[in-house]
Tab-separated table of C-alpha atoms in Angstrom:
chain	number	residue	atom	x	y	z
N	120	MET	CA	0.035	-0.005	-0.007
N	121	THR	CA	1.532	3.386	-0.957
N	122	GLN	CA	1.535	6.240	1.487
N	123	GLN	CA	-0.427	9.300	0.446
N	124	ALA	CA	1.723	12.397	0.112
N	125	PRO	CA	0.699	15.054	2.717
N	126	PRO	CA	-1.291	17.846	1.272
N	127	PRO	CA	0.653	21.028	0.219
N	128	ALA	CA	0.949	23.785	2.898
N	129	LEU	CA	1.250	26.555	0.259
N	130	THR	CA	-2.439	26.370	-0.907
N	131	PRO	CA	-3.852	28.952	-3.407
N	132	GLU	CA	-5.479	30.599	-0.268
N	133	VAL	CA	-2.217	30.974	1.399
N	134	GLN	CA	-0.445	32.109	-1.692
N	135	ALA	CA	-3.044	34.791	-2.159
N	136	MET	CA	-1.769	36.242	1.114
N	137	ILE	CA	1.545	37.443	-0.268
N	138	GLY	CA	1.465	41.158	-0.562
N	139	VAL	CA	-1.684	41.574	1.590
N	140	SER	CA	-1.179	44.756	3.689
N	141	GLY	CA	-2.646	45.934	6.871
N	142	ASP	CA	-4.044	49.438	7.614
N	143	ILE	CA	-1.487	52.352	7.678
N	144	VAL	CA	-1.279	53.179	11.426
N	145	GLU	CA	-0.283	56.665	12.718
N	146	SER	CA	1.449	56.009	16.235
N	147	TRP	CA	0.225	57.787	19.163
N	148	GLY	CA	2.384	60.510	20.411
N	149	VAL	CA	5.700	61.429	18.794
N	150	VAL	CA	9.349	60.602	19.071
N	151	ASP	CA	10.288	62.250	22.360
N	152	GLY	CA	13.395	62.598	24.597
N	153	GLU	CA	11.920	60.768	27.700
N	154	TYR	CA	10.832	57.774	25.680
N	155	MET	CA	14.402	57.741	24.106
N	156	ARG	CA	16.119	57.993	27.412
N	157	ARG	CA	14.407	55.095	28.874
N	158	PHE	CA	15.010	53.027	25.608
N	159	THR	CA	18.594	53.962	25.269
N	160	GLN	CA	19.431	53.369	28.937
N	161	ALA	CA	17.741	50.087	28.780
N	162	LEU	CA	19.843	49.302	25.619
N	163	MET	CA	22.811	50.439	27.413
N	164	ASP	CA	23.838	52.714	24.454
N	165	PRO	CA	25.259	55.935	25.833
N	166	ASP	CA	25.730	57.717	22.484
N	167	PRO	CA	25.626	61.450	23.106
N	168	ARG	CA	23.978	61.793	19.699
N	169	TYR	CA	20.749	60.855	21.472
N	170	TRP	CA	20.958	63.419	24.251
N	171	ASP	CA	23.722	66.026	23.776
N	172	ASP	CA	22.059	68.791	21.842
N	173	ASP	CA	25.390	70.945	21.232
N	174	PHE	CA	27.259	67.908	20.243
N	175	ALA	CA	24.464	66.663	17.966
N	176	LYS	CA	24.298	69.855	16.034
N	177	SER	CA	28.149	69.359	15.288
N	178	THR	CA	27.309	65.891	13.751
N	179	ARG	CA	26.346	65.241	10.130
N	180	TYR	CA	22.835	64.939	11.220
N	181	GLY	CA	22.622	68.452	12.856
N	182	GLU	CA	20.266	67.462	15.584
N	183	LEU	CA	19.533	64.772	18.050
N	184	ILE	CA	18.768	61.380	16.540
N	185	ALA	CA	16.905	58.331	17.829
N	186	PRO	CA	17.928	54.640	17.434
N	187	PRO	CA	16.114	53.546	14.275
N	188	ILE	CA	14.650	50.287	15.711
N	189	MET	CA	13.199	52.239	18.722
N	190	VAL	CA	10.366	53.345	16.489
N	191	SER	CA	9.006	49.793	16.185
N	192	TYR	CA	8.397	49.644	19.920
N	193	LEU	CA	7.297	53.224	20.099
N	194	ALA	CA	4.771	52.437	17.327
N	195	SER	CA	3.147	49.611	19.270
N	196	ARG	CA	2.107	51.877	22.232
N	197	ILE	CA	-1.529	51.530	23.153
N	198	ARG	CA	-3.372	54.678	22.622
N	199	PRO	CA	-4.778	56.075	25.825
N	200	ASP	CA	-8.114	57.014	23.985
N	201	GLN	CA	-8.957	53.346	23.246
N	202	ASP	CA	-9.787	50.114	25.404
N	203	ASP	CA	-6.659	48.671	26.925
N	204	PRO	CA	-5.969	45.183	25.511
N	205	ILE	CA	-3.359	44.454	28.089
N	206	THR	CA	-5.869	45.055	30.980
N	207	ALA	CA	-8.523	43.157	28.957
N	208	ALA	CA	-6.114	40.281	28.415
N	209	PHE	CA	-5.394	39.820	32.226
N	210	GLU	CA	-9.055	40.377	33.101
N	211	GLU	CA	-10.160	37.645	30.897
N	212	ASN	CA	-7.359	35.272	31.845
N	213	PRO	CA	-5.149	35.962	34.925
N	214	GLU	CA	-2.686	33.441	33.658
N	215	SER	CA	-2.357	35.471	30.308
N	216	ASP	CA	1.227	35.399	29.180
N	217	GLY	CA	0.801	39.255	28.657
N	218	ILE	CA	1.287	39.087	25.006
N	219	GLY	CA	-0.451	36.225	23.046
N	220	SER	CA	-3.995	37.602	23.085
N	221	VAL	CA	-3.122	41.223	22.750
N	222	GLU	CA	-4.355	42.722	19.647
N	223	ARG	CA	-2.207	45.411	18.236
N	224	PRO	CA	-3.248	48.096	15.654
N	225	GLY	CA	-2.498	47.393	12.130
N	226	GLU	CA	-2.353	43.623	12.417
N	227	LEU	CA	-2.483	41.534	9.357
N	228	PRO	CA	-5.390	38.938	8.704
N	229	PRO	CA	-4.194	35.485	9.677
N	230	VAL	CA	-2.825	33.176	7.043
N	231	PRO	CA	-5.468	30.571	6.379
N	232	THR	CA	-3.605	27.565	7.270
N	233	ASN	CA	-4.225	24.697	9.920
N	234	LEU	CA	-0.416	24.760	10.735
N	235	VAL	CA	-0.495	26.199	14.238
N	236	ARG	CA	2.861	25.579	15.760
N	237	VAL	CA	4.808	28.963	15.516
N	238	LEU	CA	8.495	29.195	15.621
N	239	ASN	CA	10.881	32.171	15.116
N	240	ALA	CA	12.822	31.844	11.856
N	241	GLY	CA	14.734	35.072	11.796
N	242	ASN	CA	14.680	38.786	11.542
N	243	GLU	CA	15.903	41.295	9.138
N	244	LEU	CA	16.572	45.090	9.553
N	245	GLU	CA	17.142	47.871	7.112
N	246	VAL	CA	18.062	51.231	8.238
N	247	TYR	CA	17.572	54.358	6.006
N	248	ALA	CA	17.426	57.415	8.360
N	249	TYR	CA	17.387	58.199	11.990
N	250	PRO	CA	14.199	59.385	13.588
N	251	SER	CA	14.228	62.994	15.015
N	252	ILE	CA	12.727	64.356	18.130
N	253	GLY	CA	9.161	65.251	17.272
N	254	ASP	CA	8.700	62.895	14.513
N	255	THR	CA	5.249	61.354	13.961
N	256	ILE	CA	5.629	57.785	13.112
N	257	PHE	CA	3.592	55.837	10.695
N	258	PHE	CA	3.892	52.070	9.920
N	259	GLN	CA	2.344	49.409	7.872
N	260	ASN	CA	2.493	45.620	7.899
N	261	ARG	CA	2.675	43.369	4.798
N	262	TYR	CA	3.145	39.665	4.072
N	263	SER	CA	6.304	40.138	1.944
N	264	ASP	CA	6.788	36.360	1.413
N	265	ILE	CA	5.407	32.942	2.156
N	266	ARG	CA	7.278	29.810	1.101
N	267	GLU	CA	6.730	26.228	1.438
N	268	ARG	CA	9.608	23.929	2.729
N	269	LEU	CA	9.718	20.154	3.530
N	270	GLY	CA	10.556	18.884	6.952
N	271	ARG	CA	13.049	15.952	7.334
N	272	ASP	CA	9.957	13.659	7.457
N	273	GLY	CA	8.684	15.067	4.266
N	274	THR	CA	5.943	17.085	5.822
N	275	PRO	CA	5.477	20.571	4.363
N	276	PHE	CA	5.684	23.675	6.460
N	277	LEU	CA	5.422	27.381	5.868
N	278	ILE	CA	7.893	30.166	6.382
N	279	ILE	CA	5.870	33.507	6.537
N	280	THR	CA	7.628	36.782	6.267
N	281	ARG	CA	5.885	39.913	7.663
N	282	GLU	CA	7.352	43.158	6.674
N	283	THR	CA	6.908	46.333	8.389
N	284	ARG	CA	7.870	49.774	6.965
N	285	TYR	CA	8.178	52.752	9.330
N	286	TRP	CA	8.251	56.353	8.066
N	287	ASN	CA	7.724	59.933	9.367
N	288	GLN	CA	5.550	62.769	8.666
N	289	ASP	CA	7.556	63.794	5.599
N	290	ASP	CA	7.270	60.269	4.056
N	291	VAL	CA	10.945	59.578	4.910
N	292	THR	CA	11.373	55.881	5.221
N	293	LEU	CA	13.211	55.331	8.512
N	294	CYS	CA	13.722	51.496	8.678
N	295	ILE	CA	11.988	48.234	7.379
N	296	THR	CA	11.877	45.182	9.619
N	297	ARG	CA	11.016	41.620	8.493
N	298	ALA	CA	10.195	38.807	10.876
N	299	SER	CA	9.874	35.357	9.599
N	300	THR	CA	8.017	32.639	11.430
N	301	ILE	CA	7.927	28.888	10.755
N	302	ARG	CA	4.350	27.446	10.701
N	303	ARG	CA	4.286	23.680	11.373
C	253	MET	CA	43.149	45.970	18.753
C	254	THR	CA	40.286	43.864	19.793
C	255	THR	CA	40.516	40.489	21.716
C	256	LEU	CA	39.866	37.860	19.157
C	257	LEU	CA	36.781	35.911	19.499
C	258	ASP	CA	38.460	32.588	19.978
C	259	ASP	CA	40.685	33.859	22.656
C	260	LEU	CA	37.790	35.232	24.661
C	261	LEU	CA	36.019	31.820	24.554
C	262	SER	CA	38.948	30.221	26.029
C	263	MET	CA	38.723	32.463	29.094
C	264	GLN	CA	36.692	32.239	32.317
C	265	PRO	CA	33.433	34.439	32.270
C	266	GLU	CA	34.923	37.086	34.719
C	267	ASP	CA	38.016	37.448	32.358
C	268	ILE	CA	35.763	37.814	29.438
C	269	TRP	CA	33.924	40.553	31.137
C	270	ARG	CA	37.172	42.406	31.841
C	271	ARG	CA	37.755	42.624	27.941
C	272	ASN	CA	34.373	44.441	27.442
C	273	GLU	CA	35.133	46.966	24.564
C	274	ARG	CA	31.756	48.576	24.707
C	275	PRO	CA	32.330	52.479	24.232
C	276	ASP	CA	31.367	55.088	26.750
C	277	ALA	CA	29.826	58.320	25.741
C	278	ASP	CA	33.217	59.914	25.194
C	279	GLY	CA	34.359	57.129	23.265
C	280	LEU	CA	31.365	57.546	20.804
C	281	ARG	CA	31.762	61.359	20.759
C	282	ASP	CA	35.594	61.054	19.763
C	283	LYS	CA	35.375	57.981	17.532
C	284	ALA	CA	37.688	58.290	14.681
C	285	GLN	CA	36.218	57.153	11.280
C	286	ILE	CA	37.145	53.837	9.851
C	287	TYR	CA	37.499	54.028	6.078
C	288	TYR	CA	36.874	51.421	3.713
C	289	GLU	CA	40.646	51.139	2.754
C	290	ASP	CA	41.272	50.215	6.530
C	291	VAL	CA	39.275	47.191	6.457
C	292	ASN	CA	40.264	43.714	5.555
C	293	GLU	CA	38.732	40.318	5.184
C	294	GLY	CA	38.975	38.436	8.463
C	295	ASP	CA	39.114	41.599	10.679
C	296	GLU	CA	37.169	41.394	13.947
C	297	LEU	CA	35.012	44.221	15.300
C	298	PRO	CA	35.269	45.335	19.016
C	299	LYS	CA	33.569	42.802	21.247
C	300	TYR	CA	30.556	44.122	23.391
C	301	ILE	CA	30.172	42.177	26.545
C	302	TYR	CA	27.035	41.982	28.581
C	303	LYS	CA	26.108	40.221	31.882
C	304	PRO	CA	22.265	40.646	31.954
C	305	THR	CA	20.588	40.504	35.269
C	306	PRO	CA	16.796	40.269	36.130
C	307	THR	CA	16.944	44.004	36.612
C	308	HIS	CA	18.235	44.595	33.033
C	309	LEU	CA	15.461	42.438	31.743
C	310	PHE	CA	12.818	44.241	33.755
C	311	ARG	CA	14.179	47.553	32.542
C	312	TRP	CA	14.052	46.409	28.844
C	313	SER	CA	10.499	45.115	29.507
C	314	ALA	CA	9.413	48.477	31.038
C	315	ALA	CA	11.183	50.578	28.484
C	316	ILE	CA	9.518	48.787	25.436
C	317	GLU	CA	6.271	47.999	27.211
C	318	ASN	CA	6.601	44.355	26.609
C	319	PHE	CA	4.491	42.483	29.123
C	320	HIS	CA	5.434	38.947	28.219
C	321	ARG	CA	5.769	37.442	31.589
C	322	ILE	CA	8.537	34.983	30.647
C	323	HIS	CA	10.935	37.940	30.885
C	324	TYR	CA	10.175	39.046	34.490
C	325	ASP	CA	8.111	36.343	36.236
C	326	LEU	CA	10.223	33.587	37.278
C	327	ASP	CA	7.448	31.392	38.578
C	328	PHE	CA	5.691	31.762	35.355
C	329	GLY	CA	8.633	31.014	33.198
C	330	LEU	CA	9.575	27.896	35.300
C	331	ASN	CA	6.240	26.463	35.806
C	332	HIS	CA	4.020	27.525	32.955
C	333	ASP	CA	6.423	27.801	30.014
C	334	ARG	CA	8.918	25.375	31.529
C	335	ASN	CA	11.922	27.522	30.757
C	336	PRO	CA	15.104	27.424	32.678
C	337	SER	CA	14.650	30.951	34.228
C	338	ILE	CA	13.425	34.163	33.021
C	339	LEU	CA	14.651	34.773	29.503
C	340	VAL	CA	16.634	37.673	27.816
C	341	HIS	CA	14.536	39.228	25.295
C	342	GLY	CA	15.045	38.665	21.544
C	343	SER	CA	14.053	42.309	21.176
C	344	TRP	CA	16.923	43.512	23.194
C	345	LYS	CA	19.388	41.332	21.164
C	346	GLN	CA	18.107	42.748	17.890
C	347	SER	CA	18.259	46.158	19.111
C	348	VAL	CA	21.966	45.694	20.072
C	349	VAL	CA	22.563	44.789	16.387
C	350	PRO	CA	22.043	48.328	14.945
C	351	GLN	CA	23.707	49.943	17.890
C	352	TYR	CA	26.914	47.605	17.299
C	353	LEU	CA	26.851	48.522	13.657
C	354	LYS	CA	26.253	52.127	14.154
C	355	ASP	CA	29.075	52.488	16.671
C	356	TRP	CA	31.439	50.730	14.342
C	357	THR	CA	30.675	52.857	11.342
C	358	LEU	CA	30.425	56.201	13.238
C	359	PRO	CA	30.801	59.125	12.596
C	360	ASN	CA	30.102	59.072	8.842
C	361	GLY	CA	29.385	55.491	7.832
C	362	TRP	CA	26.052	53.775	7.601
C	363	PRO	CA	24.747	50.700	9.445
C	364	TRP	CA	22.610	49.531	6.519
C	365	LYS	CA	21.118	46.148	7.143
C	366	ALA	CA	21.393	42.935	9.112
C	367	ARG	CA	19.616	39.530	9.152
C	368	PHE	CA	19.929	36.996	12.105
C	369	GLU	CA	18.235	34.197	13.709
C	370	HIS	CA	17.427	33.743	17.398
C	371	ARG	CA	18.788	30.605	18.658
C	372	ALA	CA	19.443	29.403	22.199
C	373	MET	CA	17.531	30.728	25.516
C	374	LEU	CA	19.739	33.311	27.217
C	375	VAL	CA	19.332	33.732	30.898
C	376	PRO	CA	20.539	35.924	33.681
C	377	GLY	CA	24.012	34.848	34.505
C	378	ASP	CA	25.072	34.262	31.141
C	379	VAL	CA	28.122	36.452	29.844
C	380	LEU	CA	27.225	37.393	26.286
C	381	ILE	CA	29.607	38.421	23.598
C	382	MET	CA	28.253	40.583	20.684
C	383	TRP	CA	30.876	39.974	17.858
C	384	GLY	CA	31.454	40.674	14.092
C	385	ARG	CA	33.903	39.676	11.570
C	386	VAL	CA	34.544	40.973	7.996
C	387	THR	CA	33.652	38.388	5.354
C	388	SER	CA	34.255	40.677	2.293
C	389	LYS	CA	34.163	44.110	1.025
C	390	TYR	CA	33.416	45.914	-2.311
C	391	GLU	CA	33.114	49.305	-3.783
C	392	LYS	CA	30.106	50.709	-5.647
C	393	GLU	CA	29.365	54.279	-6.820
C	394	ARG	CA	32.480	55.290	-4.823
C	395	ILE	CA	31.277	54.200	-1.494
C	396	GLY	CA	32.436	51.147	0.352
C	397	PHE	CA	30.366	48.203	1.398
C	398	ILE	CA	31.395	45.712	4.044
C	399	GLU	CA	29.861	42.513	4.549
C	400	LEU	CA	29.919	40.962	8.045
C	401	GLU	CA	29.297	37.910	9.851
C	402	ILE	CA	27.705	38.658	13.283
C	403	GLY	CA	26.356	36.903	16.436
C	404	MET	CA	25.964	36.915	20.067
C	405	LYS	CA	27.726	34.041	21.811
C	406	THR	CA	27.432	32.772	25.406
C	407	GLN	CA	30.552	32.285	27.511
C	408	ASP	CA	30.289	28.620	26.654
C	409	GLY	CA	30.635	29.378	22.808
C	410	ILE	CA	26.945	28.749	21.959
C	411	GLU	CA	25.775	31.114	19.234
C	412	SER	CA	22.527	32.579	20.054
C	413	MET	CA	22.157	34.906	17.074
C	414	PRO	CA	23.846	33.856	14.030
C	415	GLY	CA	23.638	36.499	11.294
C	416	THR	CA	25.018	38.655	8.611
C	417	ALA	CA	25.146	42.482	8.057
C	418	THR	CA	26.088	44.996	5.258
C	419	VAL	CA	27.475	48.331	6.454
C	420	VAL	CA	28.691	51.219	4.409
C	421	LEU	CA	31.986	53.082	5.067
C	422	PRO	CA	33.313	56.207	3.150
C	423	LEU	CA	36.355	56.009	0.955
C	424	ARG	CA	39.479	58.137	1.953
C	425	ASP	CA	38.885	60.368	-1.024
C	426	GLY	CA	35.205	59.561	-1.728
C	427	PRO	CA	32.080	61.362	-1.593
C	428	PRO	CA	30.019	61.427	1.603
C	429	ILE	CA	27.586	58.645	2.192
C	430	PRO	CA	24.010	59.877	1.144
C	431	TYR	CA	21.752	60.694	4.022
C	432	PRO	CA	18.987	59.473	4.271
C	433	PHE	CA	20.801	56.387	2.889
C	434	VAL	CA	20.161	55.455	-0.597
C	435	PRO	CA	21.356	52.090	-1.755
C	436	PRO	CA	23.131	51.943	-4.891
C	437	SER	CA	21.323	50.653	-8.002
C	438	ASP	CA	22.016	47.016	-8.803
């Protein structure tokens, strides 16, 4: 009796998700010195380009700059004028892990697959400009790539790449991040 | 002259910590430019050594508003997720990468891009070594591109974040690197 090949993971419905984008989200607040102080101290980056006005004016940037990847965390701040999903997650389930059930703005629709196990497959970061104090940050998620691979046992799995572009009020791209996950 | 990665990995954790080459504010203020011509294949970048504690982890969670309990709730980490301890954040590691590349390319180079994977769980008590090594270099449109192998190893030599990066350095007689950065056309 011949064994039936497992069904493909990259179905037409899954493939149709490549290029699907989420809403453009304007982050709450702006890039500010206090957020940056906490971020850079926690990162342990003492660069005076982040806090020394006089020195920053003498650099090629001519002003204080902010770490590029900081905007990806700043952009996920929960707006104070909306229901707080963190509080809701813990009210619904005191054993919440604090992250799994928390909906964030700009999320992408789920990929229609019954593969449920999620593993981190890697990250990419491209940097084009440093954020400035006072910048308003916009971002948009997109499924930039979905590929099928075969596991050692011949079972297909997916590698799903979600790209996020961050830009400022002048439409200057600051950075692009890509996070790939394995779905088994 | 940086301590070579292989030499660091033959040392005891406290000796690795003494070789920390993370610059302070003045070191970053006065950083001399590295030019494309100064760099050779096989060169190693300075080693940034970290000894994360629960306080460091909590501070990072608070700074980025990451409420994932595996990073600060030891009971949850041990008994719910069956982790060996609270875990060092992948988000912190991936934020160190652009910092590391920025510092090396300052003041007028550009830390263009990086890709890496997260492997191995890191916990308080580990001594971590952020490292980089030049794998190749090329010139395009009169600016220099440096390809790097990067990673963050534990004191035991376990690679927790294997990756690659491309940074941009000026040529000694070359034009300034465009800002905002514009990659050269293929």
